Amino acid sequence: MSDLFMVPTGPLGPWDQLSENEKAWIEFIRVISGGRDPKVTPARVRALRELLDAG
């Protein structure tokens, strides 16, 4: 099952070299995770997809 998910290594380069979209996604993930670094699980991926598709 590990081939279904790609674990991100994090943004490369300094913060000021990231695109506005990359910065927004990082902030979004920080907000919804409460500042934690949650482990990626299939259930969490499904829950996030449901939240994003609800709008």
PDB file of N, CA and C in Angstrom:
ATOM      1  N   MET A   1       0.813  -1.192   0.000  1.00  0.00           N
ATOM      2  CA  MET A   1       0.000   0.000   0.000  1.00  0.00           C
ATOM      3  C   MET A   1       0.859   1.259   0.000  1.00  0.00           C
ATOM      4  N   SER A   2       2.110   1.168   0.387  1.00  0.00           N
ATOM      5  CA  SER A   2       2.948   2.356   0.462  1.00  0.00           C
ATOM      6  C   SER A   2       3.164   3.005  -0.899  1.00  0.00           C
ATOM      7  N   ASP A   3       2.946   2.269  -1.985  1.00  0.00           N
ATOM      8  CA  ASP A   3       3.123   2.866  -3.301  1.00  0.00           C
ATOM      9  C   ASP A   3       1.960   3.789  -3.683  1.00  0.00           C
ATOM     10  N   LEU A   4       0.894   3.828  -2.876  1.00  0.00           N
ATOM     11  CA  LEU A   4      -0.229   4.720  -3.158  1.00  0.00           C
ATOM     12  C   LEU A   4       0.035   6.145  -2.700  1.00  0.00           C
ATOM     13  N   PHE A   5       0.928   6.309  -1.744  1.00  0.00           N
ATOM     14  CA  PHE A   5       1.163   7.615  -1.153  1.00  0.00           C
ATOM     15  C   PHE A   5       2.617   8.026  -1.309  1.00  0.00           C
ATOM     16  N   MET A   6       2.819   9.285  -1.645  1.00  0.00           N
ATOM     17  CA  MET A   6       4.163   9.833  -1.695  1.00  0.00           C
ATOM     18  C   MET A   6       4.330  10.721  -0.467  1.00  0.00           C
ATOM     19  N   VAL A   7       5.284  10.429   0.361  1.00  0.00           N
ATOM     20  CA  VAL A   7       5.517  11.233   1.549  1.00  0.00           C
ATOM     21  C   VAL A   7       6.337  12.450   1.144  1.00  0.00           C
ATOM     22  N   PRO A   8       5.797  13.648   1.386  1.00  0.00           N
ATOM     23  CA  PRO A   8       6.536  14.847   0.989  1.00  0.00           C
ATOM     24  C   PRO A   8       7.792  15.021   1.828  1.00  0.00           C
ATOM     25  N   THR A   9       8.813  15.558   1.205  1.00  0.00           N
ATOM     26  CA  THR A   9      10.062  15.816   1.913  1.00  0.00           C
ATOM     27  C   THR A   9      10.099  17.240   2.442  1.00  0.00           C
ATOM     28  N   GLY A  10       9.121  18.030   2.108  1.00  0.00           N
ATOM     29  CA  GLY A  10       9.097  19.430   2.534  1.00  0.00           C
ATOM     30  C   GLY A  10       9.524  20.326   1.396  1.00  0.00           C
ATOM     31  N   PRO A  11       9.228  21.588   1.517  1.00  0.00           N
ATOM     32  CA  PRO A  11       9.605  22.514   0.457  1.00  0.00           C
ATOM     33  C   PRO A  11      11.124  22.659   0.383  1.00  0.00           C
ATOM     34  N   LEU A  12      11.610  22.798  -0.814  1.00  0.00           N
ATOM     35  CA  LEU A  12      13.038  22.997  -1.013  1.00  0.00           C
ATOM     36  C   LEU A  12      13.309  24.485  -1.164  1.00  0.00           C
ATOM     37  N   GLY A  13      14.338  24.947  -0.526  1.00  0.00           N
ATOM     38  CA  GLY A  13      14.709  26.352  -0.639  1.00  0.00           C
ATOM     39  C   GLY A  13      14.135  27.196   0.474  1.00  0.00           C
ATOM     40  N   PRO A  14      14.597  28.426   0.550  1.00  0.00           N
ATOM     41  CA  PRO A  14      14.126  29.352   1.586  1.00  0.00           C
ATOM     42  C   PRO A  14      12.657  29.727   1.396  1.00  0.00           C
ATOM     43  N   TRP A  15      12.014  30.106   2.496  1.00  0.00           N
ATOM     44  CA  TRP A  15      10.598  30.486   2.493  1.00  0.00           C
ATOM     45  C   TRP A  15      10.307  31.550   1.439  1.00  0.00           C
ATOM     46  N   ASP A  16      11.177  32.538   1.303  1.00  0.00           N
ATOM     47  CA  ASP A  16      10.903  33.638   0.365  1.00  0.00           C
ATOM     48  C   ASP A  16      11.015  33.211  -1.096  1.00  0.00           C
ATOM     49  N   GLN A  17      11.515  32.008  -1.353  1.00  0.00           N
ATOM     50  CA  GLN A  17      11.589  31.520  -2.730  1.00  0.00           C
ATOM     51  C   GLN A  17      10.428  30.597  -3.089  1.00  0.00           C
ATOM     52  N   LEU A  18       9.539  30.338  -2.124  1.00  0.00           N
ATOM     53  CA  LEU A  18       8.363  29.521  -2.404  1.00  0.00           C
ATOM     54  C   LEU A  18       7.307  30.370  -3.097  1.00  0.00           C
ATOM     55  N   SER A  19       6.486  29.720  -3.909  1.00  0.00           N
ATOM     56  CA  SER A  19       5.385  30.439  -4.552  1.00  0.00           C
ATOM     57  C   SER A  19       4.318  30.757  -3.506  1.00  0.00           C
ATOM     58  N   GLU A  20       3.455  31.702  -3.816  1.00  0.00           N
ATOM     59  CA  GLU A  20       2.366  32.039  -2.897  1.00  0.00           C
ATOM     60  C   GLU A  20       1.471  30.822  -2.659  1.00  0.00           C
ATOM     61  N   ASN A  21       1.280  30.000  -3.688  1.00  0.00           N
ATOM     62  CA  ASN A  21       0.474  28.788  -3.548  1.00  0.00           C
ATOM     63  C   ASN A  21       1.128  27.806  -2.573  1.00  0.00           C
ATOM     64  N   GLU A  22       2.433  27.604  -2.694  1.00  0.00           N
ATOM     65  CA  GLU A  22       3.138  26.700  -1.775  1.00  0.00           C
ATOM     66  C   GLU A  22       3.042  27.203  -0.336  1.00  0.00           C
ATOM     67  N   LYS A  23       3.221  28.505  -0.145  1.00  0.00           N
ATOM     68  CA  LYS A  23       3.117  29.091   1.198  1.00  0.00           C
ATOM     69  C   LYS A  23       1.711  28.910   1.760  1.00  0.00           C
ATOM     70  N   ALA A  24       0.706  29.114   0.919  1.00  0.00           N
ATOM     71  CA  ALA A  24      -0.681  28.975   1.374  1.00  0.00           C
ATOM     72  C   ALA A  24      -0.974  27.544   1.802  1.00  0.00           C
ATOM     73  N   TRP A  25      -0.494  26.559   1.040  1.00  0.00           N
ATOM     74  CA  TRP A  25      -0.721  25.159   1.409  1.00  0.00           C
ATOM     75  C   TRP A  25      -0.023  24.812   2.717  1.00  0.00           C
ATOM     76  N   ILE A  26       1.182  25.302   2.910  1.00  0.00           N
ATOM     77  CA  ILE A  26       1.905  25.034   4.156  1.00  0.00           C
ATOM     78  C   ILE A  26       1.147  25.619   5.337  1.00  0.00           C
ATOM     79  N   GLU A  27       0.675  26.848   5.193  1.00  0.00           N
ATOM     80  CA  GLU A  27      -0.083  27.479   6.275  1.00  0.00           C
ATOM     81  C   GLU A  27      -1.402  26.746   6.523  1.00  0.00           C
ATOM     82  N   PHE A  28      -2.068  26.328   5.452  1.00  0.00           N
ATOM     83  CA  PHE A  28      -3.323  25.587   5.577  1.00  0.00           C
ATOM     84  C   PHE A  28      -3.109  24.299   6.375  1.00  0.00           C
ATOM     85  N   ILE A  29      -2.076  23.566   6.037  1.00  0.00           N
ATOM     86  CA  ILE A  29      -1.792  22.308   6.732  1.00  0.00           C
ATOM     87  C   ILE A  29      -1.430  22.571   8.187  1.00  0.00           C
ATOM     88  N   ARG A  30      -0.691  23.648   8.445  1.00  0.00           N
ATOM     89  CA  ARG A  30      -0.357  23.993   9.834  1.00  0.00           C
ATOM     90  C   ARG A  30      -1.610  24.308  10.638  1.00  0.00           C
ATOM     91  N   VAL A  31      -2.537  25.037  10.030  1.00  0.00           N
ATOM     92  CA  VAL A  31      -3.766  25.413  10.735  1.00  0.00           C
ATOM     93  C   VAL A  31      -4.612  24.183  11.042  1.00  0.00           C
ATOM     94  N   ILE A  32      -4.872  23.349  10.031  1.00  0.00           N
ATOM     95  CA  ILE A  32      -5.763  22.208  10.256  1.00  0.00           C
ATOM     96  C   ILE A  32      -5.129  21.126  11.120  1.00  0.00           C
ATOM     97  N   SER A  33      -3.798  21.113  11.217  1.00  0.00           N
ATOM     98  CA  SER A  33      -3.139  20.109  12.054  1.00  0.00           C
ATOM     99  C   SER A  33      -2.853  20.627  13.455  1.00  0.00           C
ATOM    100  N   GLY A  34      -3.260  21.851  13.733  1.00  0.00           N
ATOM    101  CA  GLY A  34      -3.031  22.413  15.061  1.00  0.00           C
ATOM    102  C   GLY A  34      -1.558  22.579  15.385  1.00  0.00           C
ATOM    103  N   GLY A  35      -0.735  22.800  14.358  1.00  0.00           N
ATOM    104  CA  GLY A  35       0.694  22.978  14.566  1.00  0.00           C
ATOM    105  C   GLY A  35       1.458  21.682  14.774  1.00  0.00           C
ATOM    106  N   ARG A  36       0.763  20.538  14.724  1.00  0.00           N
ATOM    107  CA  ARG A  36       1.422  19.236  14.875  1.00  0.00           C
ATOM    108  C   ARG A  36       1.925  18.763  13.519  1.00  0.00           C
ATOM    109  N   ASP A  37       2.661  17.711  13.513  1.00  0.00           N
ATOM    110  CA  ASP A  37       3.139  17.091  12.284  1.00  0.00           C
ATOM    111  C   ASP A  37       2.485  15.718  12.195  1.00  0.00           C
ATOM    112  N   PRO A  38       1.216  15.683  11.751  1.00  0.00           N
ATOM    113  CA  PRO A  38       0.482  14.414  11.779  1.00  0.00           C
ATOM    114  C   PRO A  38       1.028  13.401  10.773  1.00  0.00           C
ATOM    115  N   LYS A  39       0.983  12.142  11.176  1.00  0.00           N
ATOM    116  CA  LYS A  39       1.396  11.060  10.286  1.00  0.00           C
ATOM    117  C   LYS A  39       0.366  10.923   9.168  1.00  0.00           C
ATOM    118  N   VAL A  40       0.837  10.733   7.943  1.00  0.00           N
ATOM    119  CA  VAL A  40      -0.061  10.546   6.809  1.00  0.00           C
ATOM    120  C   VAL A  40      -0.605   9.121   6.864  1.00  0.00           C
ATOM    121  N   THR A  41      -1.928   9.017   6.900  1.00  0.00           N
ATOM    122  CA  THR A  41      -2.587   7.710   6.890  1.00  0.00           C
ATOM    123  C   THR A  41      -3.685   7.744   5.830  1.00  0.00           C
ATOM    124  N   PRO A  42      -4.097   6.595   5.321  1.00  0.00           N
ATOM    125  CA  PRO A  42      -5.188   6.587   4.340  1.00  0.00           C
ATOM    126  C   PRO A  42      -6.455   7.261   4.876  1.00  0.00           C
ATOM    127  N   ALA A  43      -6.771   7.036   6.135  1.00  0.00           N
ATOM    128  CA  ALA A  43      -7.976   7.647   6.716  1.00  0.00           C
ATOM    129  C   ALA A  43      -7.865   9.168   6.740  1.00  0.00           C
ATOM    130  N   ARG A  44      -6.694   9.682   7.061  1.00  0.00           N
ATOM    131  CA  ARG A  44      -6.510  11.137   7.091  1.00  0.00           C
ATOM    132  C   ARG A  44      -6.541  11.729   5.687  1.00  0.00           C
ATOM    133  N   VAL A  45      -5.992  11.015   4.729  1.00  0.00           N
ATOM    134  CA  VAL A  45      -6.040  11.488   3.340  1.00  0.00           C
ATOM    135  C   VAL A  45      -7.491  11.550   2.871  1.00  0.00           C
ATOM    136  N   ARG A  46      -8.277  10.515   3.170  1.00  0.00           N
ATOM    137  CA  ARG A  46      -9.696  10.515   2.787  1.00  0.00           C
ATOM    138  C   ARG A  46     -10.439  11.659   3.466  1.00  0.00           C
ATOM    139  N   ALA A  47     -10.186  11.862   4.757  1.00  0.00           N
ATOM    140  CA  ALA A  47     -10.862  12.934   5.493  1.00  0.00           C
ATOM    141  C   ALA A  47     -10.517  14.297   4.909  1.00  0.00           C
ATOM    142  N   LEU A  48      -9.257  14.516   4.569  1.00  0.00           N
ATOM    143  CA  LEU A  48      -8.851  15.789   3.977  1.00  0.00           C
ATOM    144  C   LEU A  48      -9.509  15.980   2.618  1.00  0.00           C
ATOM    145  N   ARG A  49      -9.550  14.928   1.813  1.00  0.00           N
ATOM    146  CA  ARG A  49     -10.210  15.029   0.503  1.00  0.00           C
ATOM    147  C   ARG A  49     -11.686  15.377   0.658  1.00  0.00           C
ATOM    148  N   GLU A  50     -12.348  14.753   1.626  1.00  0.00           N
ATOM    149  CA  GLU A  50     -13.763  15.056   1.864  1.00  0.00           C
ATOM    150  C   GLU A  50     -13.947  16.515   2.265  1.00  0.00           C
ATOM    151  N   LEU A  51     -13.078  17.018   3.126  1.00  0.00           N
ATOM    152  CA  LEU A  51     -13.163  18.422   3.537  1.00  0.00           C
ATOM    153  C   LEU A  51     -12.958  19.362   2.357  1.00  0.00           C
ATOM    154  N   LEU A  52     -11.970  19.056   1.529  1.00  0.00           N
ATOM    155  CA  LEU A  52     -11.668  19.931   0.397  1.00  0.00           C
ATOM    156  C   LEU A  52     -12.748  19.853  -0.676  1.00  0.00           C
ATOM    157  N   ASP A  53     -13.375  18.697  -0.839  1.00  0.00           N
ATOM    158  CA  ASP A  53     -14.427  18.534  -1.845  1.00  0.00           C
ATOM    159  C   ASP A  53     -15.773  19.070  -1.376  1.00  0.00           C
ATOM    160  N   ALA A  54     -15.921  19.330  -0.079  1.00  0.00           N
ATOM    161  CA  ALA A  54     -17.204  19.772   0.477  1.00  0.00           C
ATOM    162  C   ALA A  54     -17.568  21.187   0.049  1.00  0.00           C
ATOM    163  N   GLY A  55     -16.571  21.983  -0.304  1.00  0.00           N
ATOM    164  CA  GLY A  55     -16.817  23.387  -0.638  1.00  0.00           C
ATOM    165  C   GLY A  55     -17.354  23.538  -1.985  1.00  0.00           C
TER     166      GLY A  55
END
